[in-house]
Coordinates of C-alpha atoms and ligand atoms in Angstrom, one line a residue:
M1 CA 28.1 -12.4 -4.1
K2 CA 28.0 -8.8 -2.9
I3 CA 24.4 -7.9 -2.4
T4 CA 22.9 -4.6 -1.5
V5 CA 19.3 -4.4 -0.3
F6 CA 17.3 -1.1 -0.1
G7 CA 14.6 -1.2 2.5
A8 CA 14.4 -3.0 5.8
G9 CA 10.6 -3.7 5.8
Y10 CA 9.3 -7.3 5.6
V11 CA 10.6 -7.9 2.1
G12 CA 14.0 -6.2 2.6
L13 CA 14.7 -8.0 5.9
V14 CA 13.8 -11.4 4.6
V15 CA 15.9 -10.9 1.4
S16 CA 18.8 -9.7 3.5
A17 CA 18.5 -12.4 6.1
F18 CA 18.2 -15.2 3.6
F19 CA 21.1 -14.2 1.4
S20 CA 23.4 -13.3 4.3
E21 CA 22.6 -16.7 5.9
N22 CA 23.4 -18.4 2.5
G23 CA 27.0 -17.2 2.1
H24 CA 26.5 -13.8 0.5
D25 CA 27.8 -10.5 1.8
V26 CA 24.8 -8.3 2.3
V27 CA 24.4 -4.6 3.1
C28 CA 20.9 -3.5 3.9
V29 CA 20.3 0.2 3.5
E30 CA 17.5 1.8 5.5
K31 CA 16.7 5.5 5.8
N32 CA 15.2 5.2 9.2
K33 CA 18.1 5.8 11.6
E34 CA 16.3 4.4 14.7
K35 CA 15.4 1.3 12.8
V36 CA 19.0 0.8 11.7
E37 CA 20.3 1.3 15.3
S38 CA 17.9 -1.3 16.6
L39 CA 18.7 -3.7 13.7
K40 CA 22.4 -3.4 14.3
R41 CA 21.7 -4.7 17.8
G42 CA 19.8 -7.6 16.3
R43 CA 16.3 -6.3 17.2
V44 CA 13.9 -6.9 14.4
P45 CA 11.0 -4.4 14.7
I46 CA 8.4 -6.8 13.3
Y47 CA 7.0 -10.1 14.4
E48 CA 8.0 -12.6 11.7
P49 CA 8.8 -16.2 12.8
G50 CA 12.5 -17.1 12.6
L51 CA 13.6 -13.7 11.2
E52 CA 15.2 -12.2 14.3
E53 CA 17.2 -15.4 14.9
M54 CA 18.4 -15.4 11.3
V55 CA 19.4 -11.7 11.4
L56 CA 21.3 -12.2 14.7
K57 CA 23.2 -15.1 13.2
S58 CA 24.3 -13.2 10.2
L59 CA 25.2 -10.2 12.2
S60 CA 27.5 -12.3 14.4
K61 CA 29.0 -14.0 11.3
G62 CA 29.6 -10.6 9.8
T63 CA 27.7 -11.3 6.6
L64 CA 25.0 -8.7 7.2
E65 CA 25.4 -5.0 7.8
F66 CA 22.7 -2.3 8.3
V67 CA 23.5 1.2 7.1
V68 CA 21.7 4.5 6.6
E69 CA 23.7 5.8 3.6
G70 CA 23.5 3.9 0.3
A71 CA 26.4 5.3 -1.7
E72 CA 29.2 2.9 -0.6
A73 CA 26.8 0.0 -0.6
V74 CA 25.8 0.7 -4.2
K75 CA 29.5 1.0 -5.3
K76 CA 30.5 -2.3 -3.9
A77 CA 27.4 -4.3 -5.0
E78 CA 27.1 -6.8 -7.8
I79 CA 23.4 -7.0 -7.4
I80 CA 21.0 -4.5 -5.8
F81 CA 17.5 -5.4 -4.6
I82 CA 15.1 -2.5 -4.3
C83 CA 12.6 -3.6 -1.6
V84 CA 11.3 -0.2 -0.4
G85 CA 7.5 0.2 0.1
T86 CA 5.0 1.2 -2.5
P87 CA 2.0 2.2 -0.4
S88 CA -1.3 3.4 -1.9
N89 CA -1.5 7.1 -2.4
Q90 CA -4.8 9.0 -2.1
E91 CA -6.2 8.0 -5.5
G92 CA -5.3 4.4 -5.0
S93 CA -2.3 4.2 -7.3
A94 CA 1.1 3.0 -6.0
D95 CA 3.2 5.7 -4.5
L96 CA 6.7 5.2 -6.0
T97 CA 8.5 8.0 -4.2
A98 CA 10.7 5.7 -2.2
V99 CA 11.6 3.7 -5.3
W100 CA 12.6 6.8 -7.3
E101 CA 14.7 8.0 -4.3
V102 CA 16.6 4.8 -4.4
L103 CA 17.0 4.8 -8.2
D104 CA 18.4 8.3 -7.8
E105 CA 20.9 7.2 -5.2
I106 CA 21.9 4.3 -7.4
S107 CA 22.3 6.5 -10.5
Q108 CA 24.8 8.7 -8.6
N109 CA 26.9 5.8 -7.6
L110 CA 27.0 3.3 -10.4
N111 CA 30.6 2.5 -11.0
G112 CA 30.5 -0.8 -13.0
Y113 CA 28.2 -3.5 -14.2
K114 CA 25.4 -4.3 -11.7
V115 CA 22.0 -5.9 -11.8
I116 CA 19.3 -3.7 -10.3
V117 CA 16.4 -5.7 -9.2
L118 CA 12.9 -4.3 -8.5
K119 CA 11.6 -6.7 -5.9
G120 CA 8.7 -4.7 -4.5
T121 CA 5.3 -4.5 -6.2
V122 CA 5.5 -1.8 -8.8
P123 CA 3.0 -0.9 -11.6
V124 CA 3.6 -2.2 -15.1
G125 CA 6.2 -0.1 -16.9
T126 CA 8.1 0.9 -13.8
G127 CA 11.1 -1.3 -14.7
D128 CA 11.3 0.1 -18.2
A129 CA 11.0 3.7 -16.8
A130 CA 13.8 2.9 -14.3
L131 CA 16.0 1.6 -17.0
A132 CA 15.5 4.7 -19.1
Y133 CA 16.1 7.0 -16.1
L134 CA 19.4 5.2 -15.2
K135 CA 20.6 5.1 -18.8
E136 CA 20.2 8.9 -19.0
K137 CA 22.3 9.3 -15.9
A138 CA 24.9 6.5 -15.8
K139 CA 27.9 6.0 -18.0
V140 CA 28.4 2.3 -17.2
D141 CA 26.6 -0.8 -18.3
F142 CA 23.9 -2.2 -16.0
D143 CA 20.6 -4.2 -16.1
V144 CA 17.2 -3.7 -14.6
V145 CA 15.3 -6.8 -13.6
S146 CA 11.8 -7.1 -12.4
N147 CA 11.6 -9.9 -9.9
P148 CA 8.4 -9.6 -7.8
E149 CA 8.2 -11.5 -4.5
F150 CA 5.3 -13.7 -3.3
L151 CA 6.1 -13.8 0.4
R152 CA 3.2 -14.1 2.9
E153 CA 3.6 -12.4 6.2
G154 CA 3.9 -14.9 8.9
S155 CA 5.7 -17.4 6.7
S156 CA 8.1 -15.1 4.7
L157 CA 11.3 -17.1 5.4
Y158 CA 9.7 -20.3 4.4
D159 CA 8.3 -18.7 1.3
F160 CA 11.5 -17.1 0.3
T161 CA 13.4 -20.4 0.6
N162 CA 10.6 -22.5 -1.0
P163 CA 8.8 -20.2 -3.4
S164 CA 6.2 -21.6 -5.7
R165 CA 8.0 -19.9 -8.6
L166 CA 10.7 -17.3 -9.4
I167 CA 9.6 -14.7 -11.9
I168 CA 12.5 -13.1 -13.6
G169 CA 11.7 -10.2 -15.9
A170 CA 15.0 -9.6 -17.6
Q171 CA 16.1 -8.6 -21.1
S172 CA 19.7 -9.6 -21.1
E173 CA 21.5 -12.9 -20.8
R174 CA 24.1 -11.4 -18.5
A175 CA 21.4 -10.3 -16.0
I176 CA 19.7 -13.7 -16.2
E177 CA 23.0 -15.4 -15.3
V178 CA 23.4 -13.2 -12.3
M179 CA 19.8 -13.9 -11.2
K180 CA 20.4 -17.7 -11.6
K181 CA 23.5 -17.4 -9.4
V182 CA 21.8 -15.5 -6.6
Y183 CA 18.9 -17.9 -6.6
A184 CA 21.0 -21.0 -6.8
V185 CA 19.6 -22.5 -3.6
Q186 CA 16.0 -22.2 -4.8
L187 CA 16.9 -23.4 -8.4
E188 CA 18.7 -26.4 -7.0
K189 CA 15.6 -27.4 -5.2
G190 CA 13.7 -27.5 -8.5
V191 CA 11.8 -24.2 -8.0
P192 CA 10.4 -23.3 -11.5
A193 CA 11.8 -20.1 -12.9
L194 CA 9.8 -18.2 -15.5
L195 CA 11.9 -15.9 -17.7
T196 CA 9.9 -13.1 -19.2
D197 CA 10.0 -9.4 -20.0
R198 CA 9.9 -6.8 -17.2
K199 CA 6.3 -5.6 -17.9
S200 CA 4.9 -9.1 -17.8
A201 CA 6.8 -9.8 -14.6
E202 CA 5.3 -6.7 -13.0
L203 CA 1.8 -7.8 -14.2
I204 CA 2.2 -11.3 -12.8
K205 CA 2.5 -9.9 -9.3
Y206 CA -0.6 -7.8 -9.6
A207 CA -2.5 -10.6 -11.3
S208 CA -1.5 -13.0 -8.5
N209 CA -2.6 -10.7 -5.6
T210 CA -5.7 -9.6 -7.4
F211 CA -6.7 -13.2 -8.1
L212 CA -6.2 -14.2 -4.5
A213 CA -8.4 -11.3 -3.4
L214 CA -11.0 -12.4 -6.0
K215 CA -11.0 -15.9 -4.5
I216 CA -11.6 -14.5 -1.0
S217 CA -14.3 -12.1 -2.1
F218 CA -16.0 -14.9 -4.1
V219 CA -16.1 -17.3 -1.1
N220 CA -17.2 -14.5 1.2
S221 CA -20.1 -13.7 -1.2
L222 CA -20.9 -17.4 -1.1
A223 CA -20.9 -17.3 2.7
R224 CA -23.5 -14.5 2.6
L225 CA -25.6 -16.5 0.1
C226 CA -25.3 -19.6 2.3
E227 CA -26.6 -17.7 5.3
A228 CA -29.6 -16.6 3.3
F229 CA -30.4 -20.2 2.3
K230 CA -29.3 -21.9 5.5
A231 CA -26.6 -23.8 3.6
N232 CA -23.1 -24.5 4.8
V233 CA -20.3 -22.6 3.1
E234 CA -17.7 -24.9 4.5
D235 CA -19.2 -27.7 2.5
V236 CA -19.8 -25.5 -0.5
K237 CA -16.1 -24.4 -0.4
R238 CA -15.0 -28.1 -0.1
G239 CA -17.1 -29.1 -3.1
L240 CA -15.9 -26.2 -5.1
G241 CA -12.2 -26.8 -4.2
L242 CA -12.3 -30.5 -5.2
D243 CA -12.5 -29.4 -8.8
P244 CA -8.8 -29.4 -9.7
R245 CA -9.4 -26.5 -12.1
I246 CA -10.4 -24.4 -9.1
G247 CA -8.4 -25.9 -6.2
P248 CA -9.0 -25.9 -2.5
N249 CA -6.6 -23.1 -1.3
F250 CA -7.4 -19.6 -0.4
L251 CA -11.1 -20.3 -0.1
N252 CA -11.6 -19.7 3.6
P253 CA -14.5 -17.4 4.3
G254 CA -13.7 -14.7 6.9
P255 CA -14.2 -11.0 7.8
G256 CA -12.7 -9.8 4.5
F257 CA -9.2 -9.7 3.2
G258 CA -6.7 -7.1 4.6
G259 CA -3.0 -6.5 5.1
S260 CA -0.5 -4.3 3.4
C261 CA -0.7 -6.0 0.0
L262 CA -4.0 -7.4 -1.3
P263 CA -6.2 -4.3 -0.8
K264 CA -3.4 -1.9 -2.0
D265 CA -2.7 -4.0 -5.1
V266 CA -6.3 -4.3 -6.2
R267 CA -6.6 -0.5 -5.9
A268 CA -3.3 0.0 -7.8
L269 CA -4.3 -2.3 -10.6
T270 CA -7.7 -0.5 -10.8
K271 CA -5.8 2.7 -11.3
T272 CA -3.5 1.2 -13.9
C273 CA -6.6 0.0 -15.9
E274 CA -8.2 3.4 -15.7
E275 CA -5.1 5.1 -16.9
A276 CA -4.7 2.6 -19.7
N277 CA -8.4 2.9 -20.5
V278 CA -8.9 -0.9 -20.2
P279 CA -12.2 -1.9 -18.5
F280 CA -11.7 -4.5 -15.8
P281 CA -15.0 -4.3 -13.8
L282 CA -14.1 -7.3 -11.7
L283 CA -11.6 -5.2 -9.7
K284 CA -14.3 -2.8 -8.4
A285 CA -16.4 -5.8 -7.5
I286 CA -13.6 -7.3 -5.5
I287 CA -13.2 -4.1 -3.5
D288 CA -16.9 -3.5 -3.0
S289 CA -17.5 -7.1 -2.0
N290 CA -14.7 -6.9 0.6
S291 CA -16.2 -3.8 2.1
L292 CA -19.6 -5.4 2.1
Q293 CA -18.3 -8.4 4.0
K294 CA -17.0 -6.3 6.9
E295 CA -20.4 -4.5 7.1
F296 CA -22.1 -7.9 6.9
V297 CA -20.1 -9.0 10.0
V298 CA -21.0 -5.8 11.9
Q299 CA -24.8 -6.1 11.0
K300 CA -24.9 -9.8 11.9
L301 CA -23.2 -9.1 15.3
K302 CA -25.7 -6.3 15.9
K303 CA -28.6 -8.6 15.1
I304 CA -27.3 -11.3 17.5
L305 CA -26.9 -8.7 20.2
G306 CA -30.2 -7.0 19.6
G307 CA -28.4 -3.7 19.1
F308 CA -25.1 -2.3 20.2
R309 CA -26.1 0.2 22.8
G310 CA -24.4 -0.5 26.2
K311 CA -23.0 -3.8 25.1
R312 CA -19.8 -5.3 26.2
I313 CA -17.9 -7.2 23.4
G314 CA -14.9 -9.5 23.8
V315 CA -12.6 -9.7 20.8
W316 CA -10.0 -12.3 20.0
G317 CA -7.8 -11.3 17.1
L318 CA -6.7 -8.0 15.8
A319 CA -4.0 -8.8 13.2
F320 CA -5.1 -8.9 9.6
K321 CA -4.3 -12.7 9.7
A322 CA -2.7 -15.2 12.0
G323 CA 1.1 -15.3 12.3
T324 CA 1.8 -11.6 12.2
D325 CA 1.6 -8.5 14.4
D326 CA 0.6 -6.4 11.3
V327 CA -2.7 -4.5 11.6
R328 CA -2.5 -2.6 8.3
E329 CA -5.9 -2.6 6.7
S330 CA -6.8 -5.4 9.1
P331 CA -10.5 -6.3 8.8
A332 CA -10.6 -6.7 12.6
I333 CA -9.7 -3.0 13.1
D334 CA -12.1 -1.9 10.4
I335 CA -14.9 -3.9 12.0
L336 CA -14.2 -2.6 15.5
E337 CA -14.2 0.9 14.2
R338 CA -17.6 0.4 12.5
I339 CA -19.0 -1.1 15.7
L340 CA -17.8 1.9 17.7
I341 CA -19.3 4.3 15.2
E342 CA -22.6 2.4 15.1
G343 CA -23.4 2.2 18.8
E344 CA -23.2 4.1 22.1
E345 CA -21.7 3.1 25.4
I346 CA -20.0 0.1 23.8
N347 CA -17.2 -1.5 25.7
I348 CA -14.7 -3.6 23.7
R349 CA -12.1 -5.8 25.4
A350 CA -9.6 -7.2 22.9
Y351 CA -6.8 -9.7 22.9
D352 CA -4.3 -10.7 20.2
P353 CA -1.2 -12.7 20.8
H354 CA 1.1 -10.3 18.9
A355 CA -0.8 -7.4 17.4
M356 CA -2.0 -5.4 20.5
E357 CA 0.9 -2.9 20.5
N358 CA 0.1 -2.0 16.8
S359 CA -3.6 -2.0 17.4
R360 CA -3.4 0.4 20.3
K361 CA -1.8 3.0 18.0
V362 CA -4.7 2.9 15.6
L363 CA -7.6 2.1 17.9
P364 CA -7.0 3.5 21.4
E365 CA -10.7 3.4 22.3
V366 CA -10.5 -0.4 22.9
E367 CA -9.5 -1.9 26.2
Y368 CA -6.5 -4.3 25.5
V369 CA -6.1 -7.3 27.9
S370 CA -3.2 -9.6 28.4
N371 CA -4.9 -13.0 27.8
P372 CA -7.9 -14.5 26.0
Y373 CA -9.8 -15.1 29.3
L374 CA -9.7 -11.5 30.3
A375 CA -11.3 -10.6 27.0
C376 CA -14.3 -12.7 28.0
E377 CA -14.9 -10.9 31.3
E378 CA -18.6 -10.1 31.6
V379 CA -19.0 -9.8 27.9
D380 CA -22.3 -10.2 26.0
I381 CA -20.5 -12.0 23.2
L382 CA -17.1 -13.1 22.1
L383 CA -16.1 -12.1 18.6
I384 CA -13.3 -14.0 16.8
L385 CA -11.7 -11.9 14.1
T386 CA -8.2 -13.5 13.4
E387 CA -7.6 -17.2 13.0
W388 CA -4.8 -17.7 15.6
K389 CA -4.3 -21.4 16.3
E390 CA -4.0 -20.8 20.0
F391 CA -7.7 -19.7 20.2
R392 CA -8.6 -23.4 19.6
E393 CA -6.6 -24.4 22.7
V394 CA -8.4 -22.2 25.2
D395 CA -10.3 -23.8 28.1
F396 CA -13.8 -22.8 26.9
S397 CA -15.5 -23.9 30.2
R398 CA -13.3 -21.3 32.0
A399 CA -14.0 -18.7 29.3
K400 CA -17.8 -19.4 29.6
E401 CA -17.7 -18.8 33.3
M402 CA -16.3 -15.3 32.8
M403 CA -18.9 -14.3 30.2
S404 CA -22.3 -12.6 31.0
S405 CA -23.8 -14.4 28.0
P406 CA -22.1 -17.5 26.5
R407 CA -22.2 -16.5 22.9
I408 CA -19.5 -16.7 20.3
F409 CA -19.4 -15.2 16.8
D410 CA -16.6 -16.9 15.0
T411 CA -16.0 -15.0 11.8
R412 CA -13.2 -17.3 10.8
N413 CA -15.1 -20.6 11.4
I414 CA -12.1 -22.0 13.3
L415 CA -13.7 -23.2 16.6
P416 CA -15.3 -26.6 17.2
R417 CA -18.9 -25.7 17.0
N418 CA -20.4 -29.0 18.3
E419 CA -18.0 -29.0 21.3
L420 CA -18.9 -25.4 22.1
E421 CA -22.6 -26.0 21.8
S422 CA -22.4 -29.0 24.1
L423 CA -20.7 -26.7 26.6
G424 CA -23.7 -24.4 26.5
F425 CA -22.5 -21.8 24.1
S426 CA -24.6 -20.2 21.4
Y427 CA -22.3 -20.5 18.4
F428 CA -22.5 -18.3 15.3
G429 CA -20.2 -18.9 12.4
L430 CA -20.0 -17.4 9.0
G431 CA -22.1 -18.9 6.2
R432 CA -23.1 -21.8 8.5
A433 CA -26.8 -21.4 8.8
K434 CA -26.9 -19.7 12.2
Ligands
UGA501 C1 -0.1 -11.5 0.1 C2 0.1 -12.7 -0.9 O1 -0.6 -13.9 -0.4 C3 1.6 -13.0 -1.1 O2 1.7 -14.0 -2.1 C4 2.2 -11.7 -1.6 O3 3.6 -11.9 -1.7 C5 2.0 -10.6 -0.5 O4 0.6 -10.4 -0.3 C6 2.7 -9.3 -1.0 O5 2.3 -8.8 -2.0 O6 3.7 -8.9 -0.4 P1 -0.1 -11.4 2.8 O7 -0.4 -9.9 2.6 O8 1.0 -11.7 3.7 O9 0.4 -12.0 1.4 O10 -1.4 -12.1 3.2 P2 -2.3 -13.3 2.7 O11 -1.9 -14.6 3.3 O12 -2.5 -13.2 1.2 O13 -3.7 -12.9 3.3 C7 -4.4 -11.7 2.9 C8 -5.7 -11.6 3.6 O14 -6.6 -12.5 3.1 C9 -5.7 -11.8 5.1 O15 -6.6 -10.8 5.7 C10 -6.3 -13.2 5.3 O16 -6.9 -13.4 6.5 C11 -7.3 -13.2 4.1 N1 -7.6 -14.6 3.7 C12 -6.7 -15.4 3.2 C13 -8.9 -15.1 3.8 O17 -9.8 -14.3 4.3 N2 -9.2 -16.3 3.4 C14 -8.3 -17.1 2.8 O18 -8.6 -18.2 2.4 C15 -7.0 -16.6 2.7

């Protein structure tokens, strides 16, 4: 099929790479000229496992093209995916400027039946508004479909190929047939497809991300409670997750949820509820609890150190989670900012396998080092903020020799506590009695 994708961010690139790899002709339209130039050379500007290789392959096969102007790409497309960003604006609602710019460009170039797919996260009613807007402008037949994505950064390609479900918010048989054709690979694997109306599809996306955020805030609150009672959140979490009605996934305590999606989507749904005059008090509780968790980490660290003044802190992990170089709304960045505000003469030495370049741009006060051992050099404590697997493979005897004080605060509960304690470390986890 001839596919046009607007936006070369995480979603747009994954969509483009997957479809071009799977026999479709894809044009990806991106307004940022520099990005397009670099993509044309096969350089993917984000760290996402497998993505650059797939883009390079499609570029060399000639099934993928990157362009700045969308007019021609709209004209020749059978299906158009809108994957541009919908960041938070100041009041917390989703900023749809980029979506409307794309819709405008589409409206000027519609030359025959096409399916226009809203793939990014957009507030309930956006699809209907898009349809009304295009109907006013265009003289040809077309359909608007809401088809939210559930990709996780760090495993986007896997998630796109093996999604838990396809949500298709479409109101015409013709559009549904096109969607079935484009997702043939996933459907053949037995991926369930839920056909619904556009508004419900839009809400499913917000409901999913908000529910995930709720799970994390819930388990983080339990972690705080466990500390107060010297109970073990890891056991509580396991006991909770064994109930099939609750399930074991997404219940890992940590320094709070972050990233470009969960925080933004909880805020946007809060705004939607306010506008619709529908009370949904849980949403505020999720946000407040997440902020509290970051402060809890900071205060616990301060207590362990006996104050921040003049302290040297080693940090492992800056990305908002493992598997990505993304630091948008990363709890790690937020926590380090809070520490720097709290105390004087603090020295922070930080290491992350992929996110240092991005961190440097938002947190220049920190000293960035090129390996995990250097982050331990003469520090009063080592603080773990992201759950990178490679942190478990470090030679801790060597790390200990470099530290002034062998203390570890593992906010992700990923390190082997008993082993570390037998090496002479004082180990502090989250919600684990110490
Ligand atoms: C999230 C959703 O998981 C995806 O389904 C969705 O498609 C995506 O947003 C989106 O809307 O585009 P992502 O932002 O990549 O994906 O990150 P998650 O894996 O959801 O993690 C979010 C945050 O929660 C991270 O800071 C992570 O460390 C934290 N987390 C996650 C926990 O603290 N504990 C957990 O058990 C799981």
